[in-house]
Amino acid sequence: MCDAELKRTGRGSFDQKTAMVGDTTLHAVKWYDNRSVSLLSDYIGAHPVTDVDRWDGKQKKVIRVPCPAVVREYNKNMGGVDLLDSLIALYRTKIRSKKWYHRLMFHFIDMTTVTAWLLYKRDCSSTGMSKEEQIRLYTFKSYIGESLCKSGKNLEHKRGRPSSTIAGEYKEKRKRGPATPIPVPDVRLDATAHWMVIDEKKGRCKVPGCKGTPKAKCQKCDIYLCFTSTSNCFLRFHTE
């Protein structure tokens, strides 16, 4: 039955078809609640049908709606797959393309990113880190996206000596109050296309502890940095 026909029949209506594949019976059930839901199962079908409570917006009260057995079992046992799908849907990579494999590829990228974030959350919990200190999914994906977009890919020589001096001092600075974000370390230390430009206006130097207001800024990082005979914050910011 099409969605319009199920809707005319009323909330709680369903349609069921069965098929034999080898020795297995497949049950295809389409149920209409607020919208149509389709399920396929080799374990259970629509019967026995039970009633569930649903809020009716027109009547302004809770009503009883018929619910197929397969829907009841799904709601009872839903878990990790549904959590993964809901997290992917929050910040899905949107791409308009007629090529089906583009959608498939970006879905796998989203799935891998969300799985990595869940593993990160598990690791943080095991080490005793509070939820307030943990990176949110949106920030986690933003860091990855910024690194993929800006970090040097074809760099032949080695990168500068890795250090967390600037990142550590900046983190302490953020604890004292709001601060303009700086690029992630993969971008800041990639030694690729960090050109110095002179702006018309002055801005506060982003190196923690420096109170200079230079006109010089990094074109790639889009932040102001001192570059004088006594203070080379530009070099320090991109190497420490």
PDB file of C-alpha atoms in Angstrom:
ATOM      1  CA  MET A   1       0.000   0.000   0.000  1.00  0.00           C
ATOM      2  CA  CYS A   2       1.208   3.513  -0.754  1.00  0.00           C
ATOM      3  CA  ASP A   3       1.646   6.134   1.982  1.00  0.00           C
ATOM      4  CA  ALA A   4      -1.495   8.037   0.962  1.00  0.00           C
ATOM      5  CA  GLU A   5      -3.655   4.914   1.168  1.00  0.00           C
ATOM      6  CA  LEU A   6      -2.303   3.982   4.604  1.00  0.00           C
ATOM      7  CA  LYS A   7      -2.911   7.536   5.811  1.00  0.00           C
ATOM      8  CA  ARG A   8      -6.526   7.428   4.629  1.00  0.00           C
ATOM      9  CA  THR A   9      -7.016   4.141   6.475  1.00  0.00           C
ATOM     10  CA  GLY A  10      -5.940   5.841   9.700  1.00  0.00           C
ATOM     11  CA  ARG A  11      -3.142   5.959  12.197  1.00  0.00           C
ATOM     12  CA  GLY A  12      -1.965   2.499  13.170  1.00  0.00           C
ATOM     13  CA  SER A  13      -2.865   0.893   9.834  1.00  0.00           C
ATOM     14  CA  PHE A  14      -0.352  -1.518   8.296  1.00  0.00           C
ATOM     15  CA  ASP A  15       0.248  -3.760   5.326  1.00  0.00           C
ATOM     16  CA  GLN A  16       2.187  -7.038   5.339  1.00  0.00           C
ATOM     17  CA  LYS A  17       3.692  -9.248   2.669  1.00  0.00           C
ATOM     18  CA  THR A  18       5.609 -12.513   3.138  1.00  0.00           C
ATOM     19  CA  ALA A  19       8.029 -14.356   0.892  1.00  0.00           C
ATOM     20  CA  MET A  20      10.014 -17.586   1.090  1.00  0.00           C
ATOM     21  CA  VAL A  21      13.752 -17.382   0.323  1.00  0.00           C
ATOM     22  CA  GLY A  22      15.094 -20.904   0.568  1.00  0.00           C
ATOM     23  CA  ASP A  23      13.972 -22.171   3.962  1.00  0.00           C
ATOM     24  CA  THR A  24      13.576 -18.656   5.413  1.00  0.00           C
ATOM     25  CA  THR A  25      10.305 -16.738   5.669  1.00  0.00           C
ATOM     26  CA  LEU A  26      10.702 -12.982   5.199  1.00  0.00           C
ATOM     27  CA  HIS A  27       8.096 -10.577   6.590  1.00  0.00           C
ATOM     28  CA  ALA A  28       7.841  -7.114   5.000  1.00  0.00           C
ATOM     29  CA  VAL A  29       5.657  -4.796   7.103  1.00  0.00           C
ATOM     30  CA  LYS A  30       4.695  -1.182   6.396  1.00  0.00           C
ATOM     31  CA  TRP A  31       3.102   0.639   9.329  1.00  0.00           C
ATOM     32  CA  TYR A  32       1.683   4.164   9.464  1.00  0.00           C
ATOM     33  CA  ASP A  33       2.192   6.154  12.679  1.00  0.00           C
ATOM     34  CA  ASN A  34       3.073   9.842  12.285  1.00  0.00           C
ATOM     35  CA  ARG A  35       4.570   8.719   8.974  1.00  0.00           C
ATOM     36  CA  SER A  36       5.041   5.391   7.232  1.00  0.00           C
ATOM     37  CA  VAL A  37       7.717   2.991   8.511  1.00  0.00           C
ATOM     38  CA  SER A  38       8.913  -0.066   6.579  1.00  0.00           C
ATOM     39  CA  LEU A  39      10.565  -3.062   8.247  1.00  0.00           C
ATOM     40  CA  LEU A  40      11.885  -6.394   6.962  1.00  0.00           C
ATOM     41  CA  SER A  41      12.381  -9.350   9.310  1.00  0.00           C
ATOM     42  CA  ASP A  42      13.105 -13.071   9.147  1.00  0.00           C
ATOM     43  CA  TYR A  43      12.166 -13.417  12.822  1.00  0.00           C
ATOM     44  CA  ILE A  44       8.673 -11.961  13.327  1.00  0.00           C
ATOM     45  CA  GLY A  45       5.851 -10.417  11.311  1.00  0.00           C
ATOM     46  CA  ALA A  46       2.939  -8.092  12.058  1.00  0.00           C
ATOM     47  CA  HIS A  47       1.059 -10.463  14.348  1.00  0.00           C
ATOM     48  CA  PRO A  48       0.213 -10.491  17.181  1.00  0.00           C
ATOM     49  CA  VAL A  49      -0.849  -6.827  17.014  1.00  0.00           C
ATOM     50  CA  THR A  50      -0.853  -4.844  20.271  1.00  0.00           C
ATOM     51  CA  ASP A  51      -1.810  -1.277  21.178  1.00  0.00           C
ATOM     52  CA  VAL A  52       0.634   1.496  22.076  1.00  0.00           C
ATOM     53  CA  ASP A  53       0.081   4.963  23.539  1.00  0.00           C
ATOM     54  CA  ARG A  54       0.478   7.917  21.164  1.00  0.00           C
ATOM     55  CA  TRP A  55      -0.218  11.629  21.607  1.00  0.00           C
ATOM     56  CA  ASP A  56      -2.862  12.970  19.227  1.00  0.00           C
ATOM     57  CA  GLY A  57      -2.311  16.620  18.390  1.00  0.00           C
ATOM     58  CA  LYS A  58      -5.842  17.206  17.082  1.00  0.00           C
ATOM     59  CA  GLN A  59      -7.664  15.598  20.004  1.00  0.00           C
ATOM     60  CA  LYS A  60      -5.092  16.886  22.538  1.00  0.00           C
ATOM     61  CA  LYS A  61      -4.959  13.591  24.362  1.00  0.00           C
ATOM     62  CA  VAL A  62      -3.225  10.199  24.454  1.00  0.00           C
ATOM     63  CA  ILE A  63      -4.834   7.587  22.223  1.00  0.00           C
ATOM     64  CA  ARG A  64      -4.312   3.851  21.676  1.00  0.00           C
ATOM     65  CA  VAL A  65      -2.820   2.939  18.291  1.00  0.00           C
ATOM     66  CA  PRO A  66      -2.449  -0.599  16.843  1.00  0.00           C
ATOM     67  CA  CYS A  67       1.210  -1.615  16.616  1.00  0.00           C
ATOM     68  CA  PRO A  68       2.572  -4.649  14.677  1.00  0.00           C
ATOM     69  CA  ALA A  69       4.742  -7.129  16.581  1.00  0.00           C
ATOM     70  CA  VAL A  70       7.829  -6.421  14.432  1.00  0.00           C
ATOM     71  CA  VAL A  71       7.691  -2.715  15.353  1.00  0.00           C
ATOM     72  CA  ARG A  72       7.358  -3.560  19.047  1.00  0.00           C
ATOM     73  CA  GLU A  73      10.390  -5.903  18.879  1.00  0.00           C
ATOM     74  CA  TYR A  74      12.435  -3.298  17.009  1.00  0.00           C
ATOM     75  CA  ASN A  75      11.713  -0.577  19.587  1.00  0.00           C
ATOM     76  CA  LYS A  76      12.487  -2.992  22.414  1.00  0.00           C
ATOM     77  CA  ASN A  77      15.891  -4.096  21.094  1.00  0.00           C
ATOM     78  CA  MET A  78      17.165  -1.040  19.189  1.00  0.00           C
ATOM     79  CA  GLY A  79      20.676   0.005  20.197  1.00  0.00           C
ATOM     80  CA  GLY A  80      24.091   0.806  18.711  1.00  0.00           C
ATOM     81  CA  VAL A  81      23.141   0.938  15.038  1.00  0.00           C
ATOM     82  CA  ASP A  82      20.345   3.418  15.726  1.00  0.00           C
ATOM     83  CA  LEU A  83      22.648   5.561  17.879  1.00  0.00           C
ATOM     84  CA  LEU A  84      25.227   5.615  15.084  1.00  0.00           C
ATOM     85  CA  ASP A  85      22.610   6.587  12.493  1.00  0.00           C
ATOM     86  CA  SER A  86      21.213   9.376  14.681  1.00  0.00           C
ATOM     87  CA  LEU A  87      24.694  10.828  15.341  1.00  0.00           C
ATOM     88  CA  ILE A  88      25.567  10.714  11.630  1.00  0.00           C
ATOM     89  CA  ALA A  89      22.332  12.556  10.809  1.00  0.00           C
ATOM     90  CA  LEU A  90      23.241  15.449  13.171  1.00  0.00           C
ATOM     91  CA  TYR A  91      26.123  16.742  11.003  1.00  0.00           C
ATOM     92  CA  ARG A  92      25.902  14.759   7.775  1.00  0.00           C
ATOM     93  CA  THR A  93      28.246  15.677   4.924  1.00  0.00           C
ATOM     94  CA  LYS A  94      25.893  17.051   2.300  1.00  0.00           C
ATOM     95  CA  ILE A  95      26.870  16.637  -1.341  1.00  0.00           C
ATOM     96  CA  ARG A  96      24.740  17.036  -4.439  1.00  0.00           C
ATOM     97  CA  SER A  97      25.794  14.512  -7.039  1.00  0.00           C
ATOM     98  CA  LYS A  98      24.173  12.108  -9.482  1.00  0.00           C
ATOM     99  CA  LYS A  99      26.954   9.593  -8.887  1.00  0.00           C
ATOM    100  CA  TRP A 100      25.778   7.085  -6.306  1.00  0.00           C
ATOM    101  CA  TYR A 101      29.266   6.211  -5.099  1.00  0.00           C
ATOM    102  CA  HIS A 102      29.839   9.808  -3.950  1.00  0.00           C
ATOM    103  CA  ARG A 103      27.043   9.491  -1.408  1.00  0.00           C
ATOM    104  CA  LEU A 104      28.329   6.081  -0.363  1.00  0.00           C
ATOM    105  CA  MET A 105      31.889   7.346   0.118  1.00  0.00           C
ATOM    106  CA  PHE A 106      30.890  10.367   2.200  1.00  0.00           C
ATOM    107  CA  HIS A 107      28.537   8.218   4.288  1.00  0.00           C
ATOM    108  CA  PHE A 108      31.479   5.935   5.133  1.00  0.00           C
ATOM    109  CA  ILE A 109      33.570   9.001   6.044  1.00  0.00           C
ATOM    110  CA  ASP A 110      30.797  10.243   8.371  1.00  0.00           C
ATOM    111  CA  MET A 111      30.425   6.770   9.874  1.00  0.00           C
ATOM    112  CA  THR A 112      34.182   6.494  10.500  1.00  0.00           C
ATOM    113  CA  THR A 113      34.310   9.961  12.081  1.00  0.00           C
ATOM    114  CA  VAL A 114      31.393   9.276  14.439  1.00  0.00           C
ATOM    115  CA  THR A 115      32.866   5.894  15.407  1.00  0.00           C
ATOM    116  CA  ALA A 116      36.198   7.569  16.156  1.00  0.00           C
ATOM    117  CA  TRP A 117      34.415  10.153  18.330  1.00  0.00           C
ATOM    118  CA  LEU A 118      32.603   7.407  20.261  1.00  0.00           C
ATOM    119  CA  LEU A 119      35.945   5.649  20.872  1.00  0.00           C
ATOM    120  CA  TYR A 120      37.387   9.003  22.002  1.00  0.00           C
ATOM    121  CA  LYS A 121      34.488   9.437  24.449  1.00  0.00           C
ATOM    122  CA  ARG A 122      35.023   5.912  25.780  1.00  0.00           C
ATOM    123  CA  ASP A 123      38.730   6.590  26.288  1.00  0.00           C
ATOM    124  CA  CYS A 124      37.989   9.897  28.061  1.00  0.00           C
ATOM    125  CA  SER A 125      35.541   8.180  30.409  1.00  0.00           C
ATOM    126  CA  SER A 126      38.060   5.445  31.245  1.00  0.00           C
ATOM    127  CA  THR A 127      40.680   8.073  32.188  1.00  0.00           C
ATOM    128  CA  GLY A 128      38.259  10.010  34.399  1.00  0.00           C
ATOM    129  CA  MET A 129      37.870  13.105  32.183  1.00  0.00           C
ATOM    130  CA  SER A 130      34.660  15.020  32.888  1.00  0.00           C
ATOM    131  CA  LYS A 131      32.026  15.471  30.173  1.00  0.00           C
ATOM    132  CA  GLU A 132      32.573  19.243  30.200  1.00  0.00           C
ATOM    133  CA  GLU A 133      36.214  18.749  29.174  1.00  0.00           C
ATOM    134  CA  GLN A 134      35.448  16.312  26.352  1.00  0.00           C
ATOM    135  CA  ILE A 135      35.258  17.608  22.789  1.00  0.00           C
ATOM    136  CA  ARG A 136      31.759  17.697  21.322  1.00  0.00           C
ATOM    137  CA  LEU A 137      30.996  15.902  18.062  1.00  0.00           C
ATOM    138  CA  TYR A 138      30.627  19.171  16.131  1.00  0.00           C
ATOM    139  CA  THR A 139      34.064  20.390  17.279  1.00  0.00           C
ATOM    140  CA  PHE A 140      35.590  16.953  16.682  1.00  0.00           C
ATOM    141  CA  LYS A 141      34.383  16.931  13.062  1.00  0.00           C
ATOM    142  CA  SER A 142      35.422  20.578  12.599  1.00  0.00           C
ATOM    143  CA  TYR A 143      38.986  19.764  13.662  1.00  0.00           C
ATOM    144  CA  ILE A 144      39.136  16.882  11.188  1.00  0.00           C
ATOM    145  CA  GLY A 145      37.639  18.988   8.393  1.00  0.00           C
ATOM    146  CA  GLU A 146      40.028  21.882   8.974  1.00  0.00           C
ATOM    147  CA  SER A 147      43.012  19.519   9.001  1.00  0.00           C
ATOM    148  CA  LEU A 148      41.916  17.847   5.760  1.00  0.00           C
ATOM    149  CA  CYS A 149      41.295  21.186   4.034  1.00  0.00           C
ATOM    150  CA  LYS A 150      44.403  23.092   5.130  1.00  0.00           C
ATOM    151  CA  SER A 151      47.088  20.654   6.245  1.00  0.00           C
ATOM    152  CA  GLY A 152      49.922  20.209   3.701  1.00  0.00           C
ATOM    153  CA  LYS A 153      49.624  16.992   1.721  1.00  0.00           C
ATOM    154  CA  ASN A 154      52.517  17.170  -0.757  1.00  0.00           C
ATOM    155  CA  LEU A 155      55.185  18.427   1.612  1.00  0.00           C
ATOM    156  CA  GLU A 156      58.521  16.710   0.812  1.00  0.00           C
ATOM    157  CA  HIS A 157      60.683  17.906   3.687  1.00  0.00           C
ATOM    158  CA  LYS A 158      60.021  17.075   7.322  1.00  0.00           C
ATOM    159  CA  ARG A 159      57.726  19.183   9.399  1.00  0.00           C
ATOM    160  CA  GLY A 160      58.969  21.348  12.234  1.00  0.00           C
ATOM    161  CA  ARG A 161      59.726  19.894  15.646  1.00  0.00           C
ATOM    162  CA  PRO A 162      56.355  19.068  17.278  1.00  0.00           C
ATOM    163  CA  SER A 163      55.705  20.855  20.538  1.00  0.00           C
ATOM    164  CA  SER A 164      52.632  21.708  22.578  1.00  0.00           C
ATOM    165  CA  THR A 165      53.936  24.992  24.012  1.00  0.00           C
ATOM    166  CA  ILE A 166      51.603  27.339  22.099  1.00  0.00           C
ATOM    167  CA  ALA A 167      48.657  24.938  22.322  1.00  0.00           C
ATOM    168  CA  GLY A 168      49.154  24.455  26.067  1.00  0.00           C
ATOM    169  CA  GLU A 169      49.437  28.172  26.808  1.00  0.00           C
ATOM    170  CA  TYR A 170      46.436  28.933  24.622  1.00  0.00           C
ATOM    171  CA  LYS A 171      44.367  26.306  26.455  1.00  0.00           C
ATOM    172  CA  GLU A 172      45.217  27.977  29.770  1.00  0.00           C
ATOM    173  CA  LYS A 173      44.287  31.352  28.274  1.00  0.00           C
ATOM    174  CA  ARG A 174      40.857  30.048  27.222  1.00  0.00           C
ATOM    175  CA  LYS A 175      40.120  29.000  30.810  1.00  0.00           C
ATOM    176  CA  ARG A 176      40.335  32.674  31.844  1.00  0.00           C
ATOM    177  CA  GLY A 177      37.683  33.738  29.337  1.00  0.00           C
ATOM    178  CA  PRO A 178      36.493  33.595  25.721  1.00  0.00           C
ATOM    179  CA  ALA A 179      39.218  33.629  23.073  1.00  0.00           C
ATOM    180  CA  THR A 180      39.273  33.673  19.293  1.00  0.00           C
ATOM    181  CA  PRO A 181      39.973  30.137  18.045  1.00  0.00           C
ATOM    182  CA  ILE A 182      43.349  29.299  16.522  1.00  0.00           C
ATOM    183  CA  PRO A 183      43.983  26.653  13.828  1.00  0.00           C
ATOM    184  CA  VAL A 184      44.338  23.044  14.925  1.00  0.00           C
ATOM    185  CA  PRO A 185      47.963  21.805  15.342  1.00  0.00           C
ATOM    186  CA  ASP A 186      47.886  19.832  12.066  1.00  0.00           C
ATOM    187  CA  VAL A 187      47.300  23.109  10.219  1.00  0.00           C
ATOM    188  CA  ARG A 188      49.395  25.406  12.401  1.00  0.00           C
ATOM    189  CA  LEU A 189      52.521  23.220  12.204  1.00  0.00           C
ATOM    190  CA  ASP A 190      52.269  21.900   8.625  1.00  0.00           C
ATOM    191  CA  ALA A 191      54.841  24.420   7.267  1.00  0.00           C
ATOM    192  CA  THR A 192      52.763  24.923   4.136  1.00  0.00           C
ATOM    193  CA  ALA A 193      51.658  28.270   2.633  1.00  0.00           C
ATOM    194  CA  HIS A 194      51.871  30.320   5.843  1.00  0.00           C
ATOM    195  CA  TRP A 195      52.501  33.641   4.099  1.00  0.00           C
ATOM    196  CA  MET A 196      52.867  36.881   6.011  1.00  0.00           C
ATOM    197  CA  VAL A 197      50.716  39.784   4.834  1.00  0.00           C
ATOM    198  CA  ILE A 198      50.308  43.333   6.137  1.00  0.00           C
ATOM    199  CA  ASP A 199      46.782  44.355   7.030  1.00  0.00           C
ATOM    200  CA  GLU A 200      45.430  47.907   7.072  1.00  0.00           C
ATOM    201  CA  LYS A 201      44.293  47.557  10.682  1.00  0.00           C
ATOM    202  CA  LYS A 202      46.126  46.392  13.768  1.00  0.00           C
ATOM    203  CA  GLY A 203      45.167  43.340  15.804  1.00  0.00           C
ATOM    204  CA  ARG A 204      46.167  41.624  19.048  1.00  0.00           C
ATOM    205  CA  CYS A 205      48.977  39.085  18.641  1.00  0.00           C
ATOM    206  CA  LYS A 206      47.646  35.554  19.219  1.00  0.00           C
ATOM    207  CA  VAL A 207      50.759  34.146  20.911  1.00  0.00           C
ATOM    208  CA  PRO A 208      49.929  33.753  24.635  1.00  0.00           C
ATOM    209  CA  GLY A 209      51.789  36.248  26.793  1.00  0.00           C
ATOM    210  CA  CYS A 210      52.454  38.716  23.953  1.00  0.00           C
ATOM    211  CA  LYS A 211      50.685  42.072  24.222  1.00  0.00           C
ATOM    212  CA  GLY A 212      51.742  43.386  20.819  1.00  0.00           C
ATOM    213  CA  THR A 213      49.265  44.820  18.301  1.00  0.00           C
ATOM    214  CA  PRO A 214      50.901  44.206  14.921  1.00  0.00           C
ATOM    215  CA  LYS A 215      49.625  44.754  11.406  1.00  0.00           C
ATOM    216  CA  ALA A 216      51.348  41.580  10.232  1.00  0.00           C
ATOM    217  CA  LYS A 217      49.152  38.493   9.996  1.00  0.00           C
ATOM    218  CA  CYS A 218      49.283  34.941   8.644  1.00  0.00           C
ATOM    219  CA  GLN A 219      47.256  34.681   5.457  1.00  0.00           C
ATOM    220  CA  LYS A 220      46.432  30.994   5.988  1.00  0.00           C
ATOM    221  CA  CYS A 221      45.688  31.075   9.735  1.00  0.00           C
ATOM    222  CA  ASP A 222      44.067  34.540   9.464  1.00  0.00           C
ATOM    223  CA  ILE A 223      45.475  35.770  12.788  1.00  0.00           C
ATOM    224  CA  TYR A 224      47.764  38.652  13.786  1.00  0.00           C
ATOM    225  CA  LEU A 225      51.360  37.815  14.818  1.00  0.00           C
ATOM    226  CA  CYS A 226      54.308  40.007  15.776  1.00  0.00           C
ATOM    227  CA  PHE A 227      57.316  40.066  13.442  1.00  0.00           C
ATOM    228  CA  THR A 228      59.954  42.493  14.716  1.00  0.00           C
ATOM    229  CA  SER A 229      63.655  42.463  15.547  1.00  0.00           C
ATOM    230  CA  THR A 230      62.826  41.794  19.213  1.00  0.00           C
ATOM    231  CA  SER A 231      59.754  39.579  18.911  1.00  0.00           C
ATOM    232  CA  ASN A 232      59.299  36.917  16.239  1.00  0.00           C
ATOM    233  CA  CYS A 233      55.908  35.494  17.236  1.00  0.00           C
ATOM    234  CA  PHE A 234      55.262  34.469  13.635  1.00  0.00           C
ATOM    235  CA  LEU A 235      58.062  31.876  13.730  1.00  0.00           C
ATOM    236  CA  ARG A 236      57.221  30.701  17.242  1.00  0.00           C
ATOM    237  CA  PHE A 237      53.533  30.228  16.456  1.00  0.00           C
ATOM    238  CA  HIS A 238      54.250  27.994  13.457  1.00  0.00           C
ATOM    239  CA  THR A 239      57.007  25.864  15.038  1.00  0.00           C
ATOM    240  CA  GLU A 240      56.127  25.326  18.715  1.00  0.00           C
TER     241      GLU A 240
END
